[in-house]
Amino acid sequence: MNSSNISLLALNDSEVNGSCLADHFNAFEKRFILLTDVILSSLIFVMGLVLNSLSVLVLKRDIGKSSMSVLLLALSTFDTVFIGLSAPYIVVYMGLGVLVRDSAGVQLQTLLNASPAIQVALPAVWYLGSAARTARNWIILIVALDRYT
């Protein structure tokens, strides 16, 4: 797939032809997907990665002082892993995958689904992201219990 052959779907419904998921969206829905799943999600993911990485660096210094610093360090670490694994999936696969087509009119999401590398990597990334999300939730519970006691 050549990068010059990829274009953002026309936001005007009359210009879109063929039958795919993007054809079922009107112009407002396409703009909404672009704004939320691509632009806004990208900003949130970048901020999350930067701020969680800074938290890890700061909390590393206080690791031996209290159990709370260890728990918050683990929480920042799992948040960073979760964001790093879920960002490409949400932005590229769910957002751009619906809106971007190649020159033949085939959706990027369809091309990604047909890729053998994606078929192998996506379940592994999904599993690791789910494990990081679950660990993050348990650590939040442990932090709450630690603060309560």
mmCIF file of N, CA and C in Angstrom, residues 21 25 33 37-38 87-99 109 112:
data_model
loop_
_atom_site.group_PDB
_atom_site.id
_atom_site.type_symbol
_atom_site.label_atom_id
_atom_site.label_comp_id
_atom_site.label_asym_id
_atom_site.label_seq_id
_atom_site.Cartn_x
_atom_site.Cartn_y
_atom_site.Cartn_z
ATOM 1 N N LEU A 21 -18.102 -0.088 6.218
ATOM 2 C CA LEU A 21 -18.590 0.488 7.455
ATOM 3 C C LEU A 21 -18.682 2.002 7.368
ATOM 4 N N PHE A 25 -21.959 5.963 7.802
ATOM 5 C CA PHE A 25 -21.854 7.158 8.627
ATOM 6 C C PHE A 25 -22.188 8.380 7.798
ATOM 7 N N ILE A 33 -16.004 10.870 14.633
ATOM 8 C CA ILE A 33 -15.007 9.793 14.752
ATOM 9 C C ILE A 33 -13.604 10.365 14.607
ATOM 10 N N ASP A 37 -11.917 9.692 18.114
ATOM 11 C CA ASP A 37 -11.081 8.491 18.057
ATOM 12 C C ASP A 37 -9.672 8.752 17.543
ATOM 13 N N VAL A 38 -9.465 9.851 16.862
ATOM 14 C CA VAL A 38 -8.138 10.115 16.322
ATOM 15 C C VAL A 38 -7.479 11.285 17.041
ATOM 16 N N ALA A 87 -3.289 2.699 22.805
ATOM 17 C CA ALA A 87 -3.299 3.873 21.923
ATOM 18 C C ALA A 87 -3.258 3.507 20.444
ATOM 19 N N PRO A 88 -2.331 2.642 20.012
ATOM 20 C CA PRO A 88 -2.330 2.315 18.580
ATOM 21 C C PRO A 88 -3.613 1.629 18.136
ATOM 22 N N TYR A 89 -4.173 0.803 18.981
ATOM 23 C CA TYR A 89 -5.401 0.103 18.619
ATOM 24 C C TYR A 89 -6.552 1.085 18.420
ATOM 25 N N ILE A 90 -6.735 1.984 19.368
ATOM 26 C CA ILE A 90 -7.871 2.901 19.294
ATOM 27 C C ILE A 90 -7.683 3.928 18.194
ATOM 28 N N VAL A 91 -6.494 4.522 18.096
ATOM 29 C CA VAL A 91 -6.277 5.590 17.118
ATOM 30 C C VAL A 91 -6.190 5.044 15.701
ATOM 31 N N VAL A 92 -5.374 4.028 15.491
ATOM 32 C CA VAL A 92 -5.153 3.533 14.125
ATOM 33 C C VAL A 92 -6.259 2.595 13.675
ATOM 34 N N TYR A 93 -6.549 1.599 14.471
ATOM 35 C CA TYR A 93 -7.491 0.570 14.033
ATOM 36 C C TYR A 93 -8.940 1.055 14.094
ATOM 37 N N MET A 94 -9.349 1.604 15.229
ATOM 38 C CA MET A 94 -10.748 2.008 15.382
ATOM 39 C C MET A 94 -11.035 3.364 14.744
ATOM 40 N N GLY A 95 -10.108 4.314 14.839
ATOM 41 C CA GLY A 95 -10.349 5.645 14.300
ATOM 42 C C GLY A 95 -10.016 5.770 12.833
ATOM 43 N N LEU A 96 -8.732 5.713 12.532
ATOM 44 C CA LEU A 96 -8.305 5.853 11.136
ATOM 45 C C LEU A 96 -8.715 4.665 10.284
ATOM 46 N N GLY A 97 -8.834 3.498 10.894
ATOM 47 C CA GLY A 97 -9.216 2.308 10.142
ATOM 48 C C GLY A 97 -10.574 2.423 9.497
ATOM 49 N N VAL A 98 -11.454 3.184 10.106
ATOM 50 C CA VAL A 98 -12.788 3.384 9.559
ATOM 51 C C VAL A 98 -12.791 4.501 8.523
ATOM 52 N N LEU A 99 -11.944 5.499 8.690
ATOM 53 C CA LEU A 99 -12.016 6.695 7.855
ATOM 54 C C LEU A 99 -11.076 6.705 6.664
ATOM 55 N N GLN A 109 -8.990 -0.483 7.782
ATOM 56 C CA GLN A 109 -9.334 -1.514 8.756
ATOM 57 C C GLN A 109 -9.409 -2.890 8.097
ATOM 58 N N LEU A 112 -5.850 -3.973 7.373
ATOM 59 C CA LEU A 112 -5.190 -4.411 8.603
ATOM 60 C C LEU A 112 -5.675 -5.790 9.035
#
